[in-house]
Each structure stands twice: as structure tokens, then as C-alpha cells.
Amino acid sequence: TRIAKQQDVQTPDYDNAYFVTRVPDMDDDIDVIVVFGGTNDYGHGDAAMGTMSDRTDDTFYGALHNLYTALLEKYPTATIVVMTPTHRVDENQLYNERGVRNVSNFEGYVNVISEVAAYYAIPVLDLYRLSGMQPENETIRNIYMPDGLHPSDEGHRLIYNRLREFLLNL
């Protein structure tokens, strides 16, 4: 699903299940929470980017604020970390899969994720810059993300290893 609320709801069960709506249904006794999203907001979302001062689910900035706040309030003693999305093949497209004009290139979404997490002092594992997965390289794409977006088993293993080391060093 997406981090921000979808404005043009075409598939209600999917489009209305943006991240913050799922927090109330999460188990109460969680020790570690890993937030990993944003690529779908770029790839087929239609929410505005907004600004750092937004606090509405209708913008990407605001939805991140609301998500991080909800997690911190429900899990004040848990370890919460954010992972930025990895690179994707179409990260500089003007229009997304739904024909909606993208409000930023993909790196812009990655930067907003990190910016809002920093505001809440939530540690960020920057997979965009540190994963070793760049699908524009054919060899890397074939091994780690054959469709240019979704990790293969080897891609998941690589992300797991990065996350494991990140958590151990917190």
C-alpha cells in the first residue's frame, strides 16, 4: 500500500489501507518496528508532496508525520526504525503508473522520508544509498530485483543483512 492517503480511490480495500490506518490493528506488545515504504506513493499514488508543516494524511509529508506520531504514541519504548526504499528502474518518470504527474522524482520521496524521520529522531537505514541495489545495472538487477523494483530472494537477503547490522549497531 502507500504511506499517504490515495485521493482517487479505485480499489477501496487497497487504496484505503495506507500505512497509518493499520497502526491500530498492530499487536500491542511489539519490540521492534521497521517502516519500509514510499515506493508505491511514487509509483502509483496521487497524494501531493506537501510541506514539512503538513499534518494531514492527504500529503506525503503529513502522512509520514501522522504515521511516525501514531507509532511513537502506541509504542513509546519500542525500537522504531525507517528504511528508505531501494532504487527502482523508473525513478525519474514524469508520470506514474496511473498516469498521474509525479510531484517529484523518486529521490525526492526518499529525502522526505528521511527528513520527517529525523524530525522525530527515528533512525533511518538509507537503502536508496546503501543497499547496493541499482536496477539500471543489468547484472545487479538480474540478481537482486529482476523486475527492476521487487527484491528477489537474494535481494531480500541483502536487505536483511543491512537491516540486521543496522539494528545491532543502534
PDB file of C-alpha atoms in Angstrom:
ATOM      1  CA  THR A   1       0.000   0.000   0.000  1.00  0.00           C
ATOM      2  CA  ARG A   2       1.035   3.622   0.292  1.00  0.00           C
ATOM      3  CA  ILE A   3       2.133   5.935   3.078  1.00  0.00           C
ATOM      4  CA  ALA A   4      -0.221   8.767   2.027  1.00  0.00           C
ATOM      5  CA  LYS A   5      -3.956   8.590   1.517  1.00  0.00           C
ATOM      6  CA  GLN A   6      -4.993   7.917  -2.074  1.00  0.00           C
ATOM      7  CA  GLN A   7      -7.200  10.683  -3.446  1.00  0.00           C
ATOM      8  CA  ASP A   8      -8.705   8.751  -6.385  1.00  0.00           C
ATOM      9  CA  VAL A   9      -9.908   5.547  -4.723  1.00  0.00           C
ATOM     10  CA  GLN A  10     -10.215   2.845  -7.377  1.00  0.00           C
ATOM     11  CA  THR A  11      -9.692  -0.238  -5.201  1.00  0.00           C
ATOM     12  CA  PRO A  12     -11.107   0.598  -1.737  1.00  0.00           C
ATOM     13  CA  ASP A  13      -9.550  -2.294   0.228  1.00  0.00           C
ATOM     14  CA  TYR A  14      -6.118  -1.389  -1.127  1.00  0.00           C
ATOM     15  CA  ASP A  15      -6.351   2.370  -1.585  1.00  0.00           C
ATOM     16  CA  ASN A  16      -7.813   2.987   1.879  1.00  0.00           C
ATOM     17  CA  ALA A  17      -5.201   0.867   3.689  1.00  0.00           C
ATOM     18  CA  TYR A  18      -2.466   3.493   3.755  1.00  0.00           C
ATOM     19  CA  PHE A  19       0.120   2.981   6.490  1.00  0.00           C
ATOM     20  CA  VAL A  20      -1.267   4.956   9.458  1.00  0.00           C
ATOM     21  CA  THR A  21      -4.672   3.249   9.157  1.00  0.00           C
ATOM     22  CA  ARG A  22      -3.030  -0.066  10.021  1.00  0.00           C
ATOM     23  CA  VAL A  23      -1.368   1.060  13.271  1.00  0.00           C
ATOM     24  CA  PRO A  24      -4.451   0.455  15.483  1.00  0.00           C
ATOM     25  CA  ASP A  25      -4.568  -3.186  14.346  1.00  0.00           C
ATOM     26  CA  MET A  26      -0.904  -3.872  15.166  1.00  0.00           C
ATOM     27  CA  ASP A  27      -0.154  -6.042  18.213  1.00  0.00           C
ATOM     28  CA  ASP A  28       0.311  -4.077  21.416  1.00  0.00           C
ATOM     29  CA  ASP A  29       3.494  -5.836  22.551  1.00  0.00           C
ATOM     30  CA  ILE A  30       5.855  -5.142  19.663  1.00  0.00           C
ATOM     31  CA  ASP A  31       9.536  -4.599  20.490  1.00  0.00           C
ATOM     32  CA  VAL A  32      10.872  -3.570  17.072  1.00  0.00           C
ATOM     33  CA  ILE A  33       9.057  -1.789  14.256  1.00  0.00           C
ATOM     34  CA  VAL A  34      10.532  -1.339  10.789  1.00  0.00           C
ATOM     35  CA  VAL A  35       8.769   1.121   8.480  1.00  0.00           C
ATOM     36  CA  PHE A  36       9.551   0.346   4.838  1.00  0.00           C
ATOM     37  CA  GLY A  37       7.503   2.212   2.263  1.00  0.00           C
ATOM     38  CA  GLY A  38       7.281   5.073  -0.176  1.00  0.00           C
ATOM     39  CA  THR A  39       7.907   3.383  -3.495  1.00  0.00           C
ATOM     40  CA  ASN A  40       4.164   2.885  -4.101  1.00  0.00           C
ATOM     41  CA  ASP A  41       3.477   6.545  -3.332  1.00  0.00           C
ATOM     42  CA  TYR A  42       5.821   7.421  -6.190  1.00  0.00           C
ATOM     43  CA  GLY A  43       4.817   4.532  -8.452  1.00  0.00           C
ATOM     44  CA  HIS A  44       1.025   4.825  -8.348  1.00  0.00           C
ATOM     45  CA  GLY A  45      -0.015   7.282  -5.656  1.00  0.00           C
ATOM     46  CA  ASP A  46      -1.723  10.588  -6.243  1.00  0.00           C
ATOM     47  CA  ALA A  47      -1.189  12.494  -2.994  1.00  0.00           C
ATOM     48  CA  ALA A  48       0.542  15.853  -3.070  1.00  0.00           C
ATOM     49  CA  MET A  49       4.024  16.040  -1.556  1.00  0.00           C
ATOM     50  CA  GLY A  50       3.016  18.837   0.806  1.00  0.00           C
ATOM     51  CA  THR A  51       5.414  20.555   3.186  1.00  0.00           C
ATOM     52  CA  MET A  52       7.158  19.804   6.445  1.00  0.00           C
ATOM     53  CA  SER A  53       4.399  21.615   8.363  1.00  0.00           C
ATOM     54  CA  ASP A  54       1.587  19.394   6.996  1.00  0.00           C
ATOM     55  CA  ARG A  55      -0.247  17.065   9.362  1.00  0.00           C
ATOM     56  CA  THR A  56      -2.840  15.581   7.017  1.00  0.00           C
ATOM     57  CA  ASP A  57      -2.888  12.076   5.539  1.00  0.00           C
ATOM     58  CA  ASP A  58      -3.626  13.705   2.163  1.00  0.00           C
ATOM     59  CA  THR A  59       0.014  14.723   1.656  1.00  0.00           C
ATOM     60  CA  PHE A  60       3.142  12.605   1.736  1.00  0.00           C
ATOM     61  CA  TYR A  61       4.766  14.824   4.379  1.00  0.00           C
ATOM     62  CA  GLY A  62       1.645  14.878   6.534  1.00  0.00           C
ATOM     63  CA  ALA A  63       1.040  11.137   6.297  1.00  0.00           C
ATOM     64  CA  LEU A  64       4.626  10.480   7.410  1.00  0.00           C
ATOM     65  CA  HIS A  65       4.189  12.813  10.387  1.00  0.00           C
ATOM     66  CA  ASN A  66       0.952  11.075  11.337  1.00  0.00           C
ATOM     67  CA  LEU A  67       2.432   7.605  10.908  1.00  0.00           C
ATOM     68  CA  TYR A  68       5.540   8.301  12.980  1.00  0.00           C
ATOM     69  CA  THR A  69       3.471  10.053  15.664  1.00  0.00           C
ATOM     70  CA  ALA A  70       0.994   7.154  15.870  1.00  0.00           C
ATOM     71  CA  LEU A  71       3.826   4.623  16.199  1.00  0.00           C
ATOM     72  CA  LEU A  72       5.659   6.670  18.838  1.00  0.00           C
ATOM     73  CA  GLU A  73       2.481   7.145  20.860  1.00  0.00           C
ATOM     74  CA  LYS A  74       1.431   3.473  20.683  1.00  0.00           C
ATOM     75  CA  TYR A  75       4.966   2.099  21.155  1.00  0.00           C
ATOM     76  CA  PRO A  76       6.929   4.678  23.198  1.00  0.00           C
ATOM     77  CA  THR A  77       9.513   2.117  24.381  1.00  0.00           C
ATOM     78  CA  ALA A  78       9.851   0.094  21.168  1.00  0.00           C
ATOM     79  CA  THR A  79      12.743   0.384  18.768  1.00  0.00           C
ATOM     80  CA  ILE A  80      11.352   2.091  15.676  1.00  0.00           C
ATOM     81  CA  VAL A  81      13.451   2.382  12.525  1.00  0.00           C
ATOM     82  CA  VAL A  82      12.734   3.533   8.994  1.00  0.00           C
ATOM     83  CA  MET A  83      14.185   2.027   5.836  1.00  0.00           C
ATOM     84  CA  THR A  84      14.088   4.121   2.693  1.00  0.00           C
ATOM     85  CA  PRO A  85      13.080   2.340  -0.499  1.00  0.00           C
ATOM     86  CA  THR A  86      15.760   0.988  -2.781  1.00  0.00           C
ATOM     87  CA  HIS A  87      16.317   2.359  -6.275  1.00  0.00           C
ATOM     88  CA  ARG A  88      13.780   1.448  -8.962  1.00  0.00           C
ATOM     89  CA  VAL A  89      14.035   1.417 -12.752  1.00  0.00           C
ATOM     90  CA  ASP A  90      11.567   4.228 -13.392  1.00  0.00           C
ATOM     91  CA  GLU A  91      12.696   6.638 -10.699  1.00  0.00           C
ATOM     92  CA  ASN A  92      12.804   9.720 -12.917  1.00  0.00           C
ATOM     93  CA  GLN A  93       9.465   9.350 -14.717  1.00  0.00           C
ATOM     94  CA  LEU A  94       7.248  12.413 -15.097  1.00  0.00           C
ATOM     95  CA  TYR A  95       4.062  10.334 -14.816  1.00  0.00           C
ATOM     96  CA  ASN A  96       3.376   7.318 -12.621  1.00  0.00           C
ATOM     97  CA  GLU A  97       1.613   4.036 -13.437  1.00  0.00           C
ATOM     98  CA  ARG A  98      -1.848   5.637 -13.035  1.00  0.00           C
ATOM     99  CA  GLY A  99      -0.980   8.479 -15.395  1.00  0.00           C
ATOM    100  CA  VAL A 100      -0.725  10.963 -12.527  1.00  0.00           C
ATOM    101  CA  ARG A 101       2.050  13.535 -12.827  1.00  0.00           C
ATOM    102  CA  ASN A 102       4.678  12.754 -10.193  1.00  0.00           C
ATOM    103  CA  VAL A 103       5.258  15.576  -7.737  1.00  0.00           C
ATOM    104  CA  SER A 104       8.959  14.729  -7.505  1.00  0.00           C
ATOM    105  CA  ASN A 105      11.499  12.302  -8.800  1.00  0.00           C
ATOM    106  CA  PHE A 106      11.855   9.204  -6.627  1.00  0.00           C
ATOM    107  CA  GLU A 107      14.852  10.561  -4.732  1.00  0.00           C
ATOM    108  CA  GLY A 108      12.621  13.411  -3.553  1.00  0.00           C
ATOM    109  CA  TYR A 109      10.336  10.889  -1.829  1.00  0.00           C
ATOM    110  CA  VAL A 110      13.359   9.191  -0.261  1.00  0.00           C
ATOM    111  CA  ASN A 111      14.613  12.525   1.053  1.00  0.00           C
ATOM    112  CA  VAL A 112      11.224  13.404   2.593  1.00  0.00           C
ATOM    113  CA  ILE A 113      11.087  10.028   4.365  1.00  0.00           C
ATOM    114  CA  SER A 114      14.494  10.729   5.917  1.00  0.00           C
ATOM    115  CA  GLU A 115      13.676  14.362   6.720  1.00  0.00           C
ATOM    116  CA  VAL A 116      10.498  13.561   8.649  1.00  0.00           C
ATOM    117  CA  ALA A 117      12.110  10.613  10.461  1.00  0.00           C
ATOM    118  CA  ALA A 118      14.972  12.914  11.529  1.00  0.00           C
ATOM    119  CA  TYR A 119      12.423  15.338  12.989  1.00  0.00           C
ATOM    120  CA  TYR A 120      11.251  12.540  15.317  1.00  0.00           C
ATOM    121  CA  ALA A 121      14.809  11.246  15.891  1.00  0.00           C
ATOM    122  CA  ILE A 122      13.882   7.912  14.311  1.00  0.00           C
ATOM    123  CA  PRO A 123      16.936   6.108  12.916  1.00  0.00           C
ATOM    124  CA  VAL A 124      16.964   5.705   9.128  1.00  0.00           C
ATOM    125  CA  LEU A 125      18.595   2.902   7.178  1.00  0.00           C
ATOM    126  CA  ASP A 126      19.064   4.554   3.786  1.00  0.00           C
ATOM    127  CA  LEU A 127      18.680   1.636   1.388  1.00  0.00           C
ATOM    128  CA  TYR A 128      18.424   4.061  -1.520  1.00  0.00           C
ATOM    129  CA  ARG A 129      22.058   4.991  -0.995  1.00  0.00           C
ATOM    130  CA  LEU A 130      23.432   1.947   0.862  1.00  0.00           C
ATOM    131  CA  SER A 131      21.654  -1.186  -0.380  1.00  0.00           C
ATOM    132  CA  GLY A 132      23.964  -1.988  -3.287  1.00  0.00           C
ATOM    133  CA  MET A 133      20.854  -2.472  -5.431  1.00  0.00           C
ATOM    134  CA  GLN A 134      20.722  -0.285  -8.548  1.00  0.00           C
ATOM    135  CA  PRO A 135      18.483  -1.896 -11.186  1.00  0.00           C
ATOM    136  CA  GLU A 136      19.920   0.222 -14.002  1.00  0.00           C
ATOM    137  CA  ASN A 137      22.906  -2.133 -13.769  1.00  0.00           C
ATOM    138  CA  GLU A 138      21.758  -5.282 -15.587  1.00  0.00           C
ATOM    139  CA  THR A 139      23.851  -7.684 -13.502  1.00  0.00           C
ATOM    140  CA  ILE A 140      22.606  -6.203 -10.221  1.00  0.00           C
ATOM    141  CA  ARG A 141      19.010  -6.141 -11.494  1.00  0.00           C
ATOM    142  CA  ASN A 142      19.154  -9.794 -12.563  1.00  0.00           C
ATOM    143  CA  ILE A 143      20.464 -10.914  -9.169  1.00  0.00           C
ATOM    144  CA  TYR A 144      18.629  -8.666  -6.723  1.00  0.00           C
ATOM    145  CA  MET A 145      15.493  -7.214  -8.396  1.00  0.00           C
ATOM    146  CA  PRO A 146      14.663  -8.880 -11.728  1.00  0.00           C
ATOM    147  CA  ASP A 147      11.636  -6.688 -12.429  1.00  0.00           C
ATOM    148  CA  GLY A 148      13.580  -3.545 -11.525  1.00  0.00           C
ATOM    149  CA  LEU A 149      11.624  -2.999  -8.323  1.00  0.00           C
ATOM    150  CA  HIS A 150      10.749  -6.010  -6.177  1.00  0.00           C
ATOM    151  CA  PRO A 151      13.630  -7.797  -4.450  1.00  0.00           C
ATOM    152  CA  SER A 152      14.367 -11.401  -5.337  1.00  0.00           C
ATOM    153  CA  ASP A 153      15.278 -13.883  -2.591  1.00  0.00           C
ATOM    154  CA  GLU A 154      18.867 -12.625  -2.928  1.00  0.00           C
ATOM    155  CA  GLY A 155      17.634  -9.034  -2.720  1.00  0.00           C
ATOM    156  CA  HIS A 156      15.692  -9.838   0.444  1.00  0.00           C
ATOM    157  CA  ARG A 157      18.795 -11.490   1.884  1.00  0.00           C
ATOM    158  CA  LEU A 158      20.828  -8.376   1.131  1.00  0.00           C
ATOM    159  CA  ILE A 159      18.215  -6.117   2.771  1.00  0.00           C
ATOM    160  CA  TYR A 160      18.048  -8.451   5.779  1.00  0.00           C
ATOM    161  CA  ASN A 161      21.823  -8.284   6.220  1.00  0.00           C
ATOM    162  CA  ARG A 162      21.816  -4.475   6.004  1.00  0.00           C
ATOM    163  CA  LEU A 163      18.923  -4.237   8.485  1.00  0.00           C
ATOM    164  CA  ARG A 164      20.460  -6.754  10.881  1.00  0.00           C
ATOM    165  CA  GLU A 165      23.729  -4.829  11.032  1.00  0.00           C
ATOM    166  CA  PHE A 166      21.861  -1.536  11.365  1.00  0.00           C
ATOM    167  CA  LEU A 167      19.804  -2.804  14.314  1.00  0.00           C
ATOM    168  CA  LEU A 168      22.828  -4.344  16.036  1.00  0.00           C
ATOM    169  CA  ASN A 169      24.642  -1.009  15.835  1.00  0.00           C
ATOM    170  CA  LEU A 170      21.839   1.104  17.322  1.00  0.00           C
TER     171      LEU A 170
END
